[in-house]
Amino acid sequence: VAGILGDGTSTPGPERSITKLDRDWIEKTMAINTIGPMMLSKEIIPMMKTKKGRGGSDENRPISIVANLSARVGSVSDNELGGWYSYRFSKAALNQATRTMSHELKRQGTWSIALHPGTTNTDLSKPFQRNVADGRLFP
């Protein structure tokens, strides 16, 4: 599933100040970073069941996992800098949705996890790579 951050030049995000918030950009960010992954999960979950009813397992099925790509900036407890409003709260919402989903899906034998891959060398991170410490930009 895609993710969106913005470049701060051709897009309103990432917003460094609350005065820069743009409703349309917030809605687009939430749609792509949070709602999209959750709606995809909703559609594939029925095919991922690895347990039969009442806790019985289906030995012929491998474990299934829903893995959502999040970001460190989505951590509420690790927010030391602020800024990046729409991206930050879209990833925090994805983290919460993934956690909430995990409680439900474990009953069918499906794991649900949020992953933070670090800063990766992608078009998404290009405008911000100059702030990444040596050895901390991943392929």
JSON list of N, CA and C in Angstrom, two decimals, residues 6-56:
[
{"chain": "A", "resi": 6, "resn": "GLY", "atom": "N", "xyz": [4.56, 14.16, 1.28]},
{"chain": "A", "resi": 6, "resn": "GLY", "atom": "CA", "xyz": [4.62, 15.50, 0.68]},
{"chain": "A", "resi": 6, "resn": "GLY", "atom": "C", "xyz": [6.04, 16.01, 0.68]},
{"chain": "A", "resi": 7, "resn": "ASP", "atom": "N", "xyz": [6.28, 17.03, -0.11]},
{"chain": "A", "resi": 7, "resn": "ASP", "atom": "CA", "xyz": [7.63, 17.58, -0.21]},
{"chain": "A", "resi": 7, "resn": "ASP", "atom": "C", "xyz": [7.75, 18.99, 0.32]},
{"chain": "A", "resi": 8, "resn": "GLY", "atom": "N", "xyz": [6.64, 19.58, 0.76]},
{"chain": "A", "resi": 8, "resn": "GLY", "atom": "CA", "xyz": [6.67, 20.92, 1.31]},
{"chain": "A", "resi": 8, "resn": "GLY", "atom": "C", "xyz": [6.80, 22.01, 0.27]},
{"chain": "A", "resi": 9, "resn": "THR", "atom": "N", "xyz": [6.93, 21.64, -0.98]},
{"chain": "A", "resi": 9, "resn": "THR", "atom": "CA", "xyz": [7.06, 22.62, -2.06]},
{"chain": "A", "resi": 9, "resn": "THR", "atom": "C", "xyz": [5.86, 22.54, -2.99]},
{"chain": "A", "resi": 10, "resn": "SER", "atom": "N", "xyz": [5.67, 21.39, -3.59]},
{"chain": "A", "resi": 10, "resn": "SER", "atom": "CA", "xyz": [4.53, 21.22, -4.49]},
{"chain": "A", "resi": 10, "resn": "SER", "atom": "C", "xyz": [3.30, 20.69, -3.76]},
{"chain": "A", "resi": 11, "resn": "THR", "atom": "N", "xyz": [3.46, 20.35, -2.49]},
{"chain": "A", "resi": 11, "resn": "THR", "atom": "CA", "xyz": [2.35, 19.87, -1.66]},
{"chain": "A", "resi": 11, "resn": "THR", "atom": "C", "xyz": [2.35, 20.65, -0.35]},
{"chain": "A", "resi": 12, "resn": "PRO", "atom": "N", "xyz": [1.21, 20.72, 0.34]},
{"chain": "A", "resi": 12, "resn": "PRO", "atom": "CA", "xyz": [1.17, 21.41, 1.63]},
{"chain": "A", "resi": 12, "resn": "PRO", "atom": "C", "xyz": [1.97, 20.69, 2.73]},
{"chain": "A", "resi": 13, "resn": "GLY", "atom": "N", "xyz": [2.12, 19.39, 2.61]},
{"chain": "A", "resi": 13, "resn": "GLY", "atom": "CA", "xyz": [2.80, 18.65, 3.67]},
{"chain": "A", "resi": 13, "resn": "GLY", "atom": "C", "xyz": [4.23, 18.34, 3.31]},
{"chain": "A", "resi": 14, "resn": "PRO", "atom": "N", "xyz": [5.07, 18.02, 4.25]},
{"chain": "A", "resi": 14, "resn": "PRO", "atom": "CA", "xyz": [4.75, 17.89, 5.67]},
{"chain": "A", "resi": 14, "resn": "PRO", "atom": "C", "xyz": [4.71, 19.27, 6.35]},
{"chain": "A", "resi": 15, "resn": "GLU", "atom": "N", "xyz": [3.67, 19.48, 7.10]},
{"chain": "A", "resi": 15, "resn": "GLU", "atom": "CA", "xyz": [3.47, 20.78, 7.74]},
{"chain": "A", "resi": 15, "resn": "GLU", "atom": "C", "xyz": [4.37, 20.90, 8.98]},
{"chain": "A", "resi": 16, "resn": "ARG", "atom": "N", "xyz": [5.15, 21.92, 9.02]},
{"chain": "A", "resi": 16, "resn": "ARG", "atom": "CA", "xyz": [6.04, 22.14, 10.17]},
{"chain": "A", "resi": 16, "resn": "ARG", "atom": "C", "xyz": [5.37, 23.00, 11.24]},
{"chain": "A", "resi": 17, "resn": "SER", "atom": "N", "xyz": [4.22, 23.58, 10.91]},
{"chain": "A", "resi": 17, "resn": "SER", "atom": "CA", "xyz": [3.50, 24.45, 11.83]},
{"chain": "A", "resi": 17, "resn": "SER", "atom": "C", "xyz": [2.00, 24.21, 11.69]},
{"chain": "A", "resi": 18, "resn": "ILE", "atom": "N", "xyz": [1.28, 24.35, 12.78]},
{"chain": "A", "resi": 18, "resn": "ILE", "atom": "CA", "xyz": [-0.17, 24.19, 12.75]},
{"chain": "A", "resi": 18, "resn": "ILE", "atom": "C", "xyz": [-0.83, 25.21, 11.82]},
{"chain": "A", "resi": 19, "resn": "THR", "atom": "N", "xyz": [-0.16, 26.34, 11.62]},
{"chain": "A", "resi": 19, "resn": "THR", "atom": "CA", "xyz": [-0.71, 27.37, 10.73]},
{"chain": "A", "resi": 19, "resn": "THR", "atom": "C", "xyz": [-0.69, 26.94, 9.27]},
{"chain": "A", "resi": 20, "resn": "LYS", "atom": "N", "xyz": [0.05, 25.89, 8.96]},
{"chain": "A", "resi": 20, "resn": "LYS", "atom": "CA", "xyz": [0.16, 25.39, 7.59]},
{"chain": "A", "resi": 20, "resn": "LYS", "atom": "C", "xyz": [-0.80, 24.25, 7.27]},
{"chain": "A", "resi": 21, "resn": "LEU", "atom": "N", "xyz": [-1.64, 23.88, 8.23]},
{"chain": "A", "resi": 21, "resn": "LEU", "atom": "CA", "xyz": [-2.57, 22.77, 7.99]},
{"chain": "A", "resi": 21, "resn": "LEU", "atom": "C", "xyz": [-3.54, 23.11, 6.87]},
{"chain": "A", "resi": 22, "resn": "ASP", "atom": "N", "xyz": [-3.77, 22.12, 6.02]},
{"chain": "A", "resi": 22, "resn": "ASP", "atom": "CA", "xyz": [-4.66, 22.26, 4.88]},
{"chain": "A", "resi": 22, "resn": "ASP", "atom": "C", "xyz": [-5.63, 21.08, 4.92]},
{"chain": "A", "resi": 23, "resn": "ARG", "atom": "N", "xyz": [-6.92, 21.35, 5.03]},
{"chain": "A", "resi": 23, "resn": "ARG", "atom": "CA", "xyz": [-7.91, 20.29, 5.20]},
{"chain": "A", "resi": 23, "resn": "ARG", "atom": "C", "xyz": [-7.84, 19.25, 4.09]},
{"chain": "A", "resi": 24, "resn": "ASP", "atom": "N", "xyz": [-7.76, 19.68, 2.84]},
{"chain": "A", "resi": 24, "resn": "ASP", "atom": "CA", "xyz": [-7.70, 18.73, 1.73]},
{"chain": "A", "resi": 24, "resn": "ASP", "atom": "C", "xyz": [-6.48, 17.83, 1.83]},
{"chain": "A", "resi": 25, "resn": "TRP", "atom": "N", "xyz": [-5.35, 18.41, 2.21]},
{"chain": "A", "resi": 25, "resn": "TRP", "atom": "CA", "xyz": [-4.12, 17.61, 2.34]},
{"chain": "A", "resi": 25, "resn": "TRP", "atom": "C", "xyz": [-4.24, 16.61, 3.49]},
{"chain": "A", "resi": 26, "resn": "ILE", "atom": "N", "xyz": [-4.83, 17.04, 4.60]},
{"chain": "A", "resi": 26, "resn": "ILE", "atom": "CA", "xyz": [-5.05, 16.13, 5.73]},
{"chain": "A", "resi": 26, "resn": "ILE", "atom": "C", "xyz": [-5.92, 14.96, 5.30]},
{"chain": "A", "resi": 27, "resn": "GLU", "atom": "N", "xyz": [-7.01, 15.26, 4.61]},
{"chain": "A", "resi": 27, "resn": "GLU", "atom": "CA", "xyz": [-7.91, 14.19, 4.16]},
{"chain": "A", "resi": 27, "resn": "GLU", "atom": "C", "xyz": [-7.21, 13.23, 3.20]},
{"chain": "A", "resi": 28, "resn": "LYS", "atom": "N", "xyz": [-6.40, 13.77, 2.30]},
{"chain": "A", "resi": 28, "resn": "LYS", "atom": "CA", "xyz": [-5.67, 12.92, 1.35]},
{"chain": "A", "resi": 28, "resn": "LYS", "atom": "C", "xyz": [-4.66, 12.05, 2.09]},
{"chain": "A", "resi": 29, "resn": "THR", "atom": "N", "xyz": [-3.96, 12.63, 3.04]},
{"chain": "A", "resi": 29, "resn": "THR", "atom": "CA", "xyz": [-2.96, 11.90, 3.82]},
{"chain": "A", "resi": 29, "resn": "THR", "atom": "C", "xyz": [-3.60, 10.78, 4.62]},
{"chain": "A", "resi": 30, "resn": "MET", "atom": "N", "xyz": [-4.73, 11.08, 5.27]},
{"chain": "A", "resi": 30, "resn": "MET", "atom": "CA", "xyz": [-5.43, 10.05, 6.04]},
{"chain": "A", "resi": 30, "resn": "MET", "atom": "C", "xyz": [-5.97, 8.95, 5.11]},
{"chain": "A", "resi": 31, "resn": "ALA", "atom": "N", "xyz": [-6.48, 9.34, 3.96]},
{"chain": "A", "resi": 31, "resn": "ALA", "atom": "CA", "xyz": [-7.03, 8.36, 3.02]},
{"chain": "A", "resi": 31, "resn": "ALA", "atom": "C", "xyz": [-5.94, 7.38, 2.56]},
{"chain": "A", "resi": 32, "resn": "ILE", "atom": "N", "xyz": [-4.77, 7.88, 2.27]},
{"chain": "A", "resi": 32, "resn": "ILE", "atom": "CA", "xyz": [-3.70, 7.03, 1.75]},
{"chain": "A", "resi": 32, "resn": "ILE", "atom": "C", "xyz": [-2.97, 6.28, 2.86]},
{"chain": "A", "resi": 33, "resn": "ASN", "atom": "N", "xyz": [-2.62, 6.97, 3.95]},
{"chain": "A", "resi": 33, "resn": "ASN", "atom": "CA", "xyz": [-1.78, 6.37, 4.98]},
{"chain": "A", "resi": 33, "resn": "ASN", "atom": "C", "xyz": [-2.53, 5.55, 6.02]},
{"chain": "A", "resi": 34, "resn": "THR", "atom": "N", "xyz": [-3.83, 5.80, 6.19]},
{"chain": "A", "resi": 34, "resn": "THR", "atom": "CA", "xyz": [-4.58, 5.11, 7.24]},
{"chain": "A", "resi": 34, "resn": "THR", "atom": "C", "xyz": [-5.77, 4.34, 6.68]},
{"chain": "A", "resi": 35, "resn": "ILE", "atom": "N", "xyz": [-6.65, 5.03, 6.00]},
{"chain": "A", "resi": 35, "resn": "ILE", "atom": "CA", "xyz": [-7.89, 4.40, 5.54]},
{"chain": "A", "resi": 35, "resn": "ILE", "atom": "C", "xyz": [-7.59, 3.33, 4.49]},
{"chain": "A", "resi": 36, "resn": "GLY", "atom": "N", "xyz": [-6.71, 3.61, 3.56]},
{"chain": "A", "resi": 36, "resn": "GLY", "atom": "CA", "xyz": [-6.36, 2.63, 2.51]},
{"chain": "A", "resi": 36, "resn": "GLY", "atom": "C", "xyz": [-5.89, 1.30, 3.08]},
{"chain": "A", "resi": 37, "resn": "PRO", "atom": "N", "xyz": [-4.88, 1.30, 3.96]},
{"chain": "A", "resi": 37, "resn": "PRO", "atom": "CA", "xyz": [-4.43, 0.02, 4.51]},
{"chain": "A", "resi": 37, "resn": "PRO", "atom": "C", "xyz": [-5.52, -0.72, 5.29]},
{"chain": "A", "resi": 38, "resn": "MET", "atom": "N", "xyz": [-6.36, 0.02, 6.00]},
{"chain": "A", "resi": 38, "resn": "MET", "atom": "CA", "xyz": [-7.41, -0.63, 6.77]},
{"chain": "A", "resi": 38, "resn": "MET", "atom": "C", "xyz": [-8.49, -1.22, 5.87]},
{"chain": "A", "resi": 39, "resn": "MET", "atom": "N", "xyz": [-8.84, -0.53, 4.81]},
{"chain": "A", "resi": 39, "resn": "MET", "atom": "CA", "xyz": [-9.85, -1.06, 3.90]},
{"chain": "A", "resi": 39, "resn": "MET", "atom": "C", "xyz": [-9.32, -2.28, 3.14]},
{"chain": "A", "resi": 40, "resn": "LEU", "atom": "N", "xyz": [-8.04, -2.24, 2.78]},
{"chain": "A", "resi": 40, "resn": "LEU", "atom": "CA", "xyz": [-7.43, -3.41, 2.15]},
{"chain": "A", "resi": 40, "resn": "LEU", "atom": "C", "xyz": [-7.46, -4.59, 3.12]},
{"chain": "A", "resi": 41, "resn": "SER", "atom": "N", "xyz": [-7.11, -4.34, 4.37]},
{"chain": "A", "resi": 41, "resn": "SER", "atom": "CA", "xyz": [-7.14, -5.40, 5.39]},
{"chain": "A", "resi": 41, "resn": "SER", "atom": "C", "xyz": [-8.54, -5.98, 5.51]},
{"chain": "A", "resi": 42, "resn": "LYS", "atom": "N", "xyz": [-9.53, -5.12, 5.55]},
{"chain": "A", "resi": 42, "resn": "LYS", "atom": "CA", "xyz": [-10.92, -5.57, 5.66]},
{"chain": "A", "resi": 42, "resn": "LYS", "atom": "C", "xyz": [-11.27, -6.57, 4.55]},
{"chain": "A", "resi": 43, "resn": "GLU", "atom": "N", "xyz": [-10.79, -6.31, 3.35]},
{"chain": "A", "resi": 43, "resn": "GLU", "atom": "CA", "xyz": [-11.14, -7.16, 2.22]},
{"chain": "A", "resi": 43, "resn": "GLU", "atom": "C", "xyz": [-10.38, -8.49, 2.19]},
{"chain": "A", "resi": 44, "resn": "ILE", "atom": "N", "xyz": [-9.14, -8.50, 2.68]},
{"chain": "A", "resi": 44, "resn": "ILE", "atom": "CA", "xyz": [-8.35, -9.73, 2.60]},
{"chain": "A", "resi": 44, "resn": "ILE", "atom": "C", "xyz": [-8.46, -10.61, 3.85]},
{"chain": "A", "resi": 45, "resn": "ILE", "atom": "N", "xyz": [-8.91, -10.06, 4.95]},
{"chain": "A", "resi": 45, "resn": "ILE", "atom": "CA", "xyz": [-8.98, -10.81, 6.21]},
{"chain": "A", "resi": 45, "resn": "ILE", "atom": "C", "xyz": [-9.75, -12.12, 6.08]},
{"chain": "A", "resi": 46, "resn": "PRO", "atom": "N", "xyz": [-10.90, -12.15, 5.40]},
{"chain": "A", "resi": 46, "resn": "PRO", "atom": "CA", "xyz": [-11.62, -13.43, 5.32]},
{"chain": "A", "resi": 46, "resn": "PRO", "atom": "C", "xyz": [-10.80, -14.55, 4.67]},
{"chain": "A", "resi": 47, "resn": "MET", "atom": "N", "xyz": [-9.86, -14.21, 3.83]},
{"chain": "A", "resi": 47, "resn": "MET", "atom": "CA", "xyz": [-9.02, -15.22, 3.17]},
{"chain": "A", "resi": 47, "resn": "MET", "atom": "C", "xyz": [-7.81, -15.64, 4.01]},
{"chain": "A", "resi": 48, "resn": "MET", "atom": "N", "xyz": [-7.62, -14.97, 5.14]},
{"chain": "A", "resi": 48, "resn": "MET", "atom": "CA", "xyz": [-6.42, -15.20, 5.94]},
{"chain": "A", "resi": 48, "resn": "MET", "atom": "C", "xyz": [-6.67, -16.04, 7.19]},
{"chain": "A", "resi": 49, "resn": "LYS", "atom": "N", "xyz": [-7.87, -16.49, 7.38]},
{"chain": "A", "resi": 49, "resn": "LYS", "atom": "CA", "xyz": [-8.21, -17.24, 8.59]},
{"chain": "A", "resi": 49, "resn": "LYS", "atom": "C", "xyz": [-7.36, -18.50, 8.67]},
{"chain": "A", "resi": 50, "resn": "THR", "atom": "N", "xyz": [-6.73, -18.71, 9.83]},
{"chain": "A", "resi": 50, "resn": "THR", "atom": "CA", "xyz": [-5.91, -19.91, 10.04]},
{"chain": "A", "resi": 50, "resn": "THR", "atom": "C", "xyz": [-6.44, -20.78, 11.17]},
{"chain": "A", "resi": 51, "resn": "LYS", "atom": "N", "xyz": [-7.51, -20.35, 11.82]},
{"chain": "A", "resi": 51, "resn": "LYS", "atom": "CA", "xyz": [-8.13, -21.15, 12.87]},
{"chain": "A", "resi": 51, "resn": "LYS", "atom": "C", "xyz": [-9.57, -21.42, 12.50]},
{"chain": "A", "resi": 52, "resn": "LYS", "atom": "N", "xyz": [-10.02, -22.61, 12.84]},
{"chain": "A", "resi": 52, "resn": "LYS", "atom": "CA", "xyz": [-11.44, -22.94, 12.70]},
{"chain": "A", "resi": 52, "resn": "LYS", "atom": "C", "xyz": [-12.17, -22.36, 13.91]},
{"chain": "A", "resi": 53, "resn": "GLY", "atom": "N", "xyz": [-13.46, -22.41, 13.90]},
{"chain": "A", "resi": 53, "resn": "GLY", "atom": "CA", "xyz": [-14.25, -21.88, 15.01]},
{"chain": "A", "resi": 53, "resn": "GLY", "atom": "C", "xyz": [-13.88, -22.47, 16.36]},
{"chain": "A", "resi": 54, "resn": "ARG", "atom": "N", "xyz": [-14.11, -21.76, 17.41]},
{"chain": "A", "resi": 54, "resn": "ARG", "atom": "CA", "xyz": [-13.89, -22.17, 18.80]},
{"chain": "A", "resi": 54, "resn": "ARG", "atom": "C", "xyz": [-12.45, -22.57, 19.08]},
{"chain": "A", "resi": 55, "resn": "GLY", "atom": "N", "xyz": [-11.50, -21.88, 18.47]},
{"chain": "A", "resi": 55, "resn": "GLY", "atom": "CA", "xyz": [-10.10, -22.06, 18.81]},
{"chain": "A", "resi": 55, "resn": "GLY", "atom": "C", "xyz": [-9.37, -23.20, 18.14]},
{"chain": "A", "resi": 56, "resn": "GLY", "atom": "N", "xyz": [-10.07, -24.04, 17.36]},
{"chain": "A", "resi": 56, "resn": "GLY", "atom": "CA", "xyz": [-9.41, -25.13, 16.66]},
{"chain": "A", "resi": 56, "resn": "GLY", "atom": "C", "xyz": [-8.53, -24.60, 15.54]}
]
